[in-house]
Coordinates of C-alpha atoms and ligand atoms in Angstrom, one line a residue:
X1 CA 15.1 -17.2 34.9
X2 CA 12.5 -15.3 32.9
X3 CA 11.4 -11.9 33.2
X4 CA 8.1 -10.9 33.7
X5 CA 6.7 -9.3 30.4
X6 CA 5.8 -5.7 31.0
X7 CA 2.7 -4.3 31.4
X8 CA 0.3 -4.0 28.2
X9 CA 0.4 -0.3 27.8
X10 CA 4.8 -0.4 27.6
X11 CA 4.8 -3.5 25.1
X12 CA 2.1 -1.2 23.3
X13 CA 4.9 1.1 23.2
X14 CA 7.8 -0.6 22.6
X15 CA 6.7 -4.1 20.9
X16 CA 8.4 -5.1 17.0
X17 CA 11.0 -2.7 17.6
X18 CA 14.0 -4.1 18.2
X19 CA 16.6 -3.3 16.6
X20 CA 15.6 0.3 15.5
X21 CA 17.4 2.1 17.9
X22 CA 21.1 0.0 17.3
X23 CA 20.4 0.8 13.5
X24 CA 20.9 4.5 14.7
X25 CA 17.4 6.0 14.3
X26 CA 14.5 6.4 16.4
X27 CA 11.2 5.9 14.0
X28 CA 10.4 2.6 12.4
X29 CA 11.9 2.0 8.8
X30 CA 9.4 1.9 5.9
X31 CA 10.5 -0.6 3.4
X32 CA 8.8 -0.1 0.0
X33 CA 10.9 -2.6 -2.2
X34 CA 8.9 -4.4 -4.7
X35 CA 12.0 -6.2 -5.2
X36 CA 15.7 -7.4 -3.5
X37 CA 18.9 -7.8 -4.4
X38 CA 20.2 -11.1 -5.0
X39 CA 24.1 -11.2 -5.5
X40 CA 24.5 -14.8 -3.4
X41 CA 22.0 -16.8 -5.9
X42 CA 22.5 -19.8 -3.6
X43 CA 21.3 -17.5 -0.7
X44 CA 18.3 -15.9 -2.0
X45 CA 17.0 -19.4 -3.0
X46 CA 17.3 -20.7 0.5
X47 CA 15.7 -17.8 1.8
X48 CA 12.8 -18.5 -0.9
X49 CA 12.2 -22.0 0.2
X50 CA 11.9 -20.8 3.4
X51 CA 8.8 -18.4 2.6
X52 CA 6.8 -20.5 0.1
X53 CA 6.4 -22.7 3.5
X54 CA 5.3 -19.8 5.2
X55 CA 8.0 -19.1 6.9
X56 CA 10.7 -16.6 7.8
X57 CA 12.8 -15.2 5.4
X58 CA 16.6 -16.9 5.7
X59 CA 18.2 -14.0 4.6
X60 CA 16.5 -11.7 1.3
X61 CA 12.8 -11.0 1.4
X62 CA 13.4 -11.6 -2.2
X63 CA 10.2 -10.5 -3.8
X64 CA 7.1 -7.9 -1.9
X65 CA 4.6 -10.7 -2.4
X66 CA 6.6 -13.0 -0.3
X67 CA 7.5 -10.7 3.1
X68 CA 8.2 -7.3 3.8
X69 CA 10.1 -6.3 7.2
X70 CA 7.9 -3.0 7.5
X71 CA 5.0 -5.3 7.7
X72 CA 6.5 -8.2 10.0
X73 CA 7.4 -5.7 12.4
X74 CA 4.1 -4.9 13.1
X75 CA 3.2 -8.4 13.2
X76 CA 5.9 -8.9 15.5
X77 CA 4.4 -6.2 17.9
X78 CA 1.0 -7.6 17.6
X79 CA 1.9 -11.3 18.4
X80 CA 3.3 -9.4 21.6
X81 CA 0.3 -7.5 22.4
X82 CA -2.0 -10.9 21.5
X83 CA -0.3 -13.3 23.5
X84 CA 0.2 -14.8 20.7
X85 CA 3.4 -17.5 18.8
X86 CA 2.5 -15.2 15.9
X87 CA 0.5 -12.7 13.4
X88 CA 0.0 -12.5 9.9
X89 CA -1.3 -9.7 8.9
X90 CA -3.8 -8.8 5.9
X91 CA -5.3 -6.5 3.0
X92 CA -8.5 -6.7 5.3
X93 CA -10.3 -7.9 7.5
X94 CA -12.4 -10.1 5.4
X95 CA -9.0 -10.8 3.6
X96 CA -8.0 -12.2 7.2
X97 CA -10.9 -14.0 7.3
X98 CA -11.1 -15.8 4.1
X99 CA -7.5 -16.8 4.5
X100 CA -8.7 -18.5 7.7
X101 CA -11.4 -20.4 5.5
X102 CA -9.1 -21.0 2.7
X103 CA -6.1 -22.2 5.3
X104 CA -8.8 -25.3 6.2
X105 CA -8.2 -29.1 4.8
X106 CA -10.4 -30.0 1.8
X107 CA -12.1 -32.8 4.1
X108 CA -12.4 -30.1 7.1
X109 CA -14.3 -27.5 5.3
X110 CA -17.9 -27.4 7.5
X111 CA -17.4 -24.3 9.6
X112 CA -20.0 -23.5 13.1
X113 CA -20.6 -20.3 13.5
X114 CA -22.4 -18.1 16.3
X115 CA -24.8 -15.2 15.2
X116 CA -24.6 -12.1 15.1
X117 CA -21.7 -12.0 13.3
X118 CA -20.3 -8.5 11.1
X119 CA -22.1 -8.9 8.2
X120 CA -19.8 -9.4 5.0
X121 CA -18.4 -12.4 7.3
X122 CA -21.6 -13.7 7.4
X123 CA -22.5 -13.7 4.0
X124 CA -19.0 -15.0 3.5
X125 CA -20.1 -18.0 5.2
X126 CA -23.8 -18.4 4.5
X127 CA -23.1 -17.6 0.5
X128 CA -20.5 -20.6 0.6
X129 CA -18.7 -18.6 -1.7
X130 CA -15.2 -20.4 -0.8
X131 CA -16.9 -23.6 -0.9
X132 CA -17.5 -24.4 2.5
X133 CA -21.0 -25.3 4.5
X134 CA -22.4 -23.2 7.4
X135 CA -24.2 -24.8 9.9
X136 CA -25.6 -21.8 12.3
X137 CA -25.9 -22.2 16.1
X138 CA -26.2 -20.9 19.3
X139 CA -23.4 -20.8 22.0
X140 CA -25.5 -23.7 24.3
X141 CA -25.5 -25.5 21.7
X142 CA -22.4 -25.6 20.2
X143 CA -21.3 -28.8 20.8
X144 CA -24.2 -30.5 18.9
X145 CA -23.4 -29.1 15.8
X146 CA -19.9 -30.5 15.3
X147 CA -19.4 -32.9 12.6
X148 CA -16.5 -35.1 11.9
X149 CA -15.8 -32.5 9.2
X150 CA -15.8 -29.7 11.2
X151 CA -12.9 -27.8 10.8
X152 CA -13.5 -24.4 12.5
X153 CA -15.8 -22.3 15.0
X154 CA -16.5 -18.7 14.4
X155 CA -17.5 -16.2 16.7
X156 CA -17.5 -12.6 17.6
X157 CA -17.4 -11.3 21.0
X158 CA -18.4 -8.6 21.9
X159 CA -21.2 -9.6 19.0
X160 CA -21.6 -6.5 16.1
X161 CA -23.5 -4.9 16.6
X162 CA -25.8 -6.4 19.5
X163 CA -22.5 -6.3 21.6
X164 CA -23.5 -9.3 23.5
X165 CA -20.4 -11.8 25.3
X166 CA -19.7 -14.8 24.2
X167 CA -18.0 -17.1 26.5
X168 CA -14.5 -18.3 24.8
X169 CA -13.6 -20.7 27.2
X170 CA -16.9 -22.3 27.4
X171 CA -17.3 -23.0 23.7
X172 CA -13.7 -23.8 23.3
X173 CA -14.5 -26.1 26.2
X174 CA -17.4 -27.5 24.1
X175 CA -15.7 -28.0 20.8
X176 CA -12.3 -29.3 21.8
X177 CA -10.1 -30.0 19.7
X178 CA -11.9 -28.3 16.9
X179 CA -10.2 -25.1 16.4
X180 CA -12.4 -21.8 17.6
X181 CA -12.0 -18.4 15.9
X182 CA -12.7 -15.2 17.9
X183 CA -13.0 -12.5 16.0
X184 CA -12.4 -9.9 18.5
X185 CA -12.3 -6.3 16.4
X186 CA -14.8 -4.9 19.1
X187 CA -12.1 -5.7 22.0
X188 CA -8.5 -4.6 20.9
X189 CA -5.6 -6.8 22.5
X190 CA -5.6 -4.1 25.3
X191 CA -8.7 -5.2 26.5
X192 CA -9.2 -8.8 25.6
X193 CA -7.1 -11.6 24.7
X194 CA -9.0 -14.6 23.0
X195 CA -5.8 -16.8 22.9
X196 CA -5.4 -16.1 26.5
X197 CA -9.2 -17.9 27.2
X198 CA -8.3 -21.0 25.1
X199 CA -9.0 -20.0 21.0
X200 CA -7.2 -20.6 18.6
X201 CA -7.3 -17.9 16.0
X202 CA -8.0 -14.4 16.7
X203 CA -8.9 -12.0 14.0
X204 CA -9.2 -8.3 13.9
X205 CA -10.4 -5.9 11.4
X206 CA -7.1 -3.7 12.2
X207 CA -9.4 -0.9 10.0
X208 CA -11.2 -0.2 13.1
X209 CA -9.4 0.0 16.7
X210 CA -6.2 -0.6 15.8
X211 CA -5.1 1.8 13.1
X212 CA -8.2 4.3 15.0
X213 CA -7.6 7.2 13.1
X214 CA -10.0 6.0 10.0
X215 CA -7.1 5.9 7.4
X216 CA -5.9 2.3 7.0
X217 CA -7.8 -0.6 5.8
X218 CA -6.2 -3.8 7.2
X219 CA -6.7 -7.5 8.8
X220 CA -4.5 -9.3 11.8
X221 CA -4.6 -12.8 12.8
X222 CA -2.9 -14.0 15.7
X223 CA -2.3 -17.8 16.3
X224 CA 0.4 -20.5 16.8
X225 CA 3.3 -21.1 14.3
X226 CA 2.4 -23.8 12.3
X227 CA -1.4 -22.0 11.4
X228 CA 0.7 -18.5 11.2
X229 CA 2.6 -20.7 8.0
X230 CA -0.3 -21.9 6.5
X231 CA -1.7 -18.8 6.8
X232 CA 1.1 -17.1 4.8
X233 CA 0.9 -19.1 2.2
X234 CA -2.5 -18.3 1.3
X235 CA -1.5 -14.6 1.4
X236 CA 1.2 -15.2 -0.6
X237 CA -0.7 -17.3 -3.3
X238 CA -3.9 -15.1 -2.9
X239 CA -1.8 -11.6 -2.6
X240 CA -4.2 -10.3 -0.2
X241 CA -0.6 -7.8 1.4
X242 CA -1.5 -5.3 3.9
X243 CA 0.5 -2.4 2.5
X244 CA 3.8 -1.7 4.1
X245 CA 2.6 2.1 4.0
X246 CA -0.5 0.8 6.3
X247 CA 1.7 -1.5 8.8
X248 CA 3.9 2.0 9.3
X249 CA 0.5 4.1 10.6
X250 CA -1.2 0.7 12.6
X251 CA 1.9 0.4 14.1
X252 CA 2.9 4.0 14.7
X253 CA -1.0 3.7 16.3
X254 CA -0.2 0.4 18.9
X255 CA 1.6 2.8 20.6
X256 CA -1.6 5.5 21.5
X257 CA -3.9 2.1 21.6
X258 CA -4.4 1.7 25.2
X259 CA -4.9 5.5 25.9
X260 CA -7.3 5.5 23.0
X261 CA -9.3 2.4 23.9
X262 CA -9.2 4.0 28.0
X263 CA -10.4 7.7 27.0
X264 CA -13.2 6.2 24.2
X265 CA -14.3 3.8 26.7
X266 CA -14.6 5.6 29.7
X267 CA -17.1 8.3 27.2
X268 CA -18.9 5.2 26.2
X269 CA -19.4 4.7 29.6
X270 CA -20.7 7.7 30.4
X271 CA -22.8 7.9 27.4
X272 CA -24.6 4.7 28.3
X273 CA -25.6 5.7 31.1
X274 CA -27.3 9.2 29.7
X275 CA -28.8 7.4 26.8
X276 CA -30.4 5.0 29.4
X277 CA -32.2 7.5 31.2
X278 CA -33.3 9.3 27.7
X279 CA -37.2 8.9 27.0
X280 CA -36.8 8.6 23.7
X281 CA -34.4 5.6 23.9
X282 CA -36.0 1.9 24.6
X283 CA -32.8 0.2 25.5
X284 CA -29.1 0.0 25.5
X285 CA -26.3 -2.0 24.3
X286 CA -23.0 -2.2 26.0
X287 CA -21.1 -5.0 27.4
X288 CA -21.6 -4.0 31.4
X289 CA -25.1 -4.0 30.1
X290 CA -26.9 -7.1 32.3
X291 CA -28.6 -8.2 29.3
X292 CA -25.3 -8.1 27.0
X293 CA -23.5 -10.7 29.3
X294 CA -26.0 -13.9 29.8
X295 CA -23.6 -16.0 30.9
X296 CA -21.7 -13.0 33.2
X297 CA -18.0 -13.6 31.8
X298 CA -17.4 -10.0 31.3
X299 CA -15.0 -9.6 34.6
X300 CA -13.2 -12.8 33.3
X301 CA -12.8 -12.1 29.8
X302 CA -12.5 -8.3 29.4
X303 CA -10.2 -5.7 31.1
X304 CA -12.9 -3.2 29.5
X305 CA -16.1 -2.9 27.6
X306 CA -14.6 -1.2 25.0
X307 CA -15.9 2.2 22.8
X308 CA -18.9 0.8 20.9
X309 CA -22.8 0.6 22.4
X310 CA -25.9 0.2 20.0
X311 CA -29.3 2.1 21.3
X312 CA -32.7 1.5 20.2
X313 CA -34.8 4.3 19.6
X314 CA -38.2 2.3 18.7
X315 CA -38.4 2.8 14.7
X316 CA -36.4 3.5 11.5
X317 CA -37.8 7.0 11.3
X318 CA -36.2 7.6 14.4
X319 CA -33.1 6.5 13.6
X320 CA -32.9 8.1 10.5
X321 CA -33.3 11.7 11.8
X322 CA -30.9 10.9 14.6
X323 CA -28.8 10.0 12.2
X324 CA -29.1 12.7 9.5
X325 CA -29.5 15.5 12.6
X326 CA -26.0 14.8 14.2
X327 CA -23.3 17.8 13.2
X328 CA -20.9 16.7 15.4
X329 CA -20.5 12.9 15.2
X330 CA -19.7 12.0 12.0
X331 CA -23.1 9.7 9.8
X332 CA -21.1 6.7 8.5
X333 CA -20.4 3.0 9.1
X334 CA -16.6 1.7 10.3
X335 CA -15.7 2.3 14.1
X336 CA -12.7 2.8 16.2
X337 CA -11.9 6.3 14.8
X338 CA -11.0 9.1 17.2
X339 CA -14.0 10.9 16.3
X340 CA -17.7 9.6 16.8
X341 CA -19.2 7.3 14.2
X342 CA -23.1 6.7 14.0
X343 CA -24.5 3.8 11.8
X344 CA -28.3 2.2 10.9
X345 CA -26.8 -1.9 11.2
X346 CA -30.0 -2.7 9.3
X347 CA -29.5 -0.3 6.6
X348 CA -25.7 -0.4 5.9
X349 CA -23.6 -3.0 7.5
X350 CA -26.0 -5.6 8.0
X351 CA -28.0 -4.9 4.8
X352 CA -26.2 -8.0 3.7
X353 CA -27.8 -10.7 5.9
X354 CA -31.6 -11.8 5.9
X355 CA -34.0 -10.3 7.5
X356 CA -35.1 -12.9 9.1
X357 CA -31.7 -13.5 10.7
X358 CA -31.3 -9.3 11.5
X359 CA -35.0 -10.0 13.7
X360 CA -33.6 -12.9 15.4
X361 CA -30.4 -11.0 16.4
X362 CA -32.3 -8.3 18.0
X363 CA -31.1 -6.2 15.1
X364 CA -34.5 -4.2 14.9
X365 CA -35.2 -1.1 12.6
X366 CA -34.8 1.7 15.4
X367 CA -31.5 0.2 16.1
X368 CA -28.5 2.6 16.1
X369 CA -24.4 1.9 16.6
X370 CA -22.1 4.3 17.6
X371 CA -18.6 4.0 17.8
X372 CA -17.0 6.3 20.5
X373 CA -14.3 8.6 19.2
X374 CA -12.1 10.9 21.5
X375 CA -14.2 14.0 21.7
X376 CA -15.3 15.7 25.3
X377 CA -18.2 13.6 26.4
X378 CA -20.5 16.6 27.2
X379 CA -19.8 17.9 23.6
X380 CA -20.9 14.3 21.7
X381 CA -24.1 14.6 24.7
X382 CA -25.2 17.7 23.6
X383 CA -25.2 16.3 19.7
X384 CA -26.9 13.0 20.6
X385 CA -29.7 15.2 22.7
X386 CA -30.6 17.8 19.9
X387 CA -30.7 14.6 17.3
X388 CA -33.5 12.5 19.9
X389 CA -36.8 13.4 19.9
X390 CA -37.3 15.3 23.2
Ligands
PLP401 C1 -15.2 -4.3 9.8 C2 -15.3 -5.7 10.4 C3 -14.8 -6.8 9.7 C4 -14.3 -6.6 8.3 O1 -13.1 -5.9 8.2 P1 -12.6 -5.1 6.9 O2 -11.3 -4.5 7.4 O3 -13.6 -4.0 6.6 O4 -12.4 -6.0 5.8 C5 -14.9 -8.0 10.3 N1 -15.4 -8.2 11.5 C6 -15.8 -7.2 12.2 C7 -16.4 -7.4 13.6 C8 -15.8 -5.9 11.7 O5 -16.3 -4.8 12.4

């Protein structure tokens, strides 16, 4: 008989710490050995073959580059929270990313991709820096651009920063059995689980709502075993380690994730709905937002719409002095903080792509982001309404 798993907020709480309490203390270890000691030679090497497959560890991590248990705790606890066989976690987002590329066969290297996507991953893909080919598309049309090389689908959902919805299942639907990726940093595990809706990969920029204090940078991919191996391998040959200082704090933060993400979001909320009835802004940007959600998956897909809305306030002058005028909520790019972050996506972090692609993504000059931190709404209100034109 098998147990049901508890709810989302307790594994938040509890997940990829077993053992801590029998081991007679009550916060998790931080292991910072470079290095292990090897007194059963015949041991250690088993244990090594083991993790040049990608694999667990036998018995000695052997060598930091290899595995550290600070770090596959939290990987542990994220597998958990993902739905997931397991995590491997990385240096960075775009760390996470690349490894995904770099994971592909050399006769599988033609990657589909959805737009908008953040922008350094897609100038990862459209510079073909890694060496693979990019063929752009739309979710309708998905299907049509496999090829018999294909040997991934990326997409965001919610999109950065146009937060449209993608449909998972559709597209998985669509491109069976190539593999999809859903990067999903804009919808933390507590709110949506891509495995859960048929993909294959999800990826999170852990720098954002995961660690949410603005102090880690970091990368998590969730997927089955075998991908999980390949996966670690590249990490291990590319050295792309998430710190075992960084899994500590991202882990310490799973366990305030789903009160974070509920608190942020229900102020996002809130704020929507002011900034819709402000004169000075032409539209909004949110997930419940009808125009957001074309195909109307939110209820199926998302527990939540999450903390981060974009608003259009008609030109780049505009935005500007919204964004230079705010004292409260902090001018910079990231998101996923516990205080308020407001970003110009076609100055900073879609500078990167072409123009002509920023157009066609709706990603207009008067276009603002803001991520949602954990400040009283009426205070960040106040803020945003001395920094709009009246
Ligand atoms: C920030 C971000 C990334 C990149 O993550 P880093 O941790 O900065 O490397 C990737 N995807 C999305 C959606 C992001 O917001």
């Amino acid at each position: 008989m098998t147990t049901p798993l508890p709810h989302i907020d307790t594994l938040a709480v509890h997940a990829g710490r077993e053992g801590v309490r029998a081991s007679g203390v009550h916060a998790l270890p931080i292991d910072l050995s470079t290095t292990y000691p090897l007194p059963v030679l015949d041991a250690g090497i088993d244990s090594l073959d083991a993790m040049v497959q990608g694999l667990a560890p036998t018995g000695s991590p052997v060598y930091a580059r290899l595995h550290n248990p600070t770090v596959a705790r939290l990987e542990e606890a994220m597998a958990t929270l993902e739905g997931a066989e397991e995590s491997v976690a990385f240096a960075s987002g775009m760390a996470a990313i690349a490894a995904c590329l770099l994971t592909l066969p050399a006769d599988r290297r033609h990657v589909v991709a959805l737009r908008p996507l953040y922008g350094g991953t897609d100038h990862l893909l459209s510079s073909g820096l890694l060496g693979h080919e990019v063929t752009w598309t739309t979710p309708k049309c998905v299907g049509d651009a496999i090829r018999p090389d294909t040997g991934l689908v990326v997409l965001e959902t919610p999109t950065n920063p146009m937060l449209t919805l993608v449909d998972i299942a559709a597209v998985v639907a669509a491109v069976e059995p190539i593999p999809v990726l859903v990067d999903s940093t804009f919808a933390p595990p507590v709110i949506q689980r891509p495995l859960l809706h048929g993909a294959a990969v999800s990826v999170h920029s852990a720098t954002k709502s995961i660690g949410g204090h603005g102090d880690v940078v970091a990368g998590i991919v969730s997927c089955d075993g075998p991908r999980a191996a390949l996966l670690r391998q590249v990490r291990i040959a590319t050295g792309a380690l998430l710190h075992p200082l960084g899994a500590y704090l991202l882990h310490r933060g799973l366990q305030t994730l789903p009160i974070r993400i509920a608190r942020a979001q229900a102020t996002a909320v809130e704020l929507v709905a002011r900034l819709s009835q402000h004169r000075s802004v032409e539209t909004v940007f949110f997930p419940t937002v009808a125009g957001c959600d074309p195909d109307g998956v939110f209820d199926r897909q998302m527990s939540g719409p999450g903390s981060v809305l974009s608003f259009d306030v008609g030109s780049r002058e505009v935005a500007v002095q919204v964004m230079s005028t705010v004292q409260l909520i902090t001018p910079a790019v990231s998101l996923g903080s516990a205080d308020t972050l407001i970003e110009h996506p076609a100055s900073l972090t879609h500078r990167i792509v072409d123009a002509s692609v920023r157009d066609s993504c709706g990603i207009s000059p008067g276009l603002l982001r803001l991520s949602v931190g954990l400040e009283a709404v009426d205070d960040l209100w106040e803020d945003l309404r001395l920094a709009l034109p009246s």
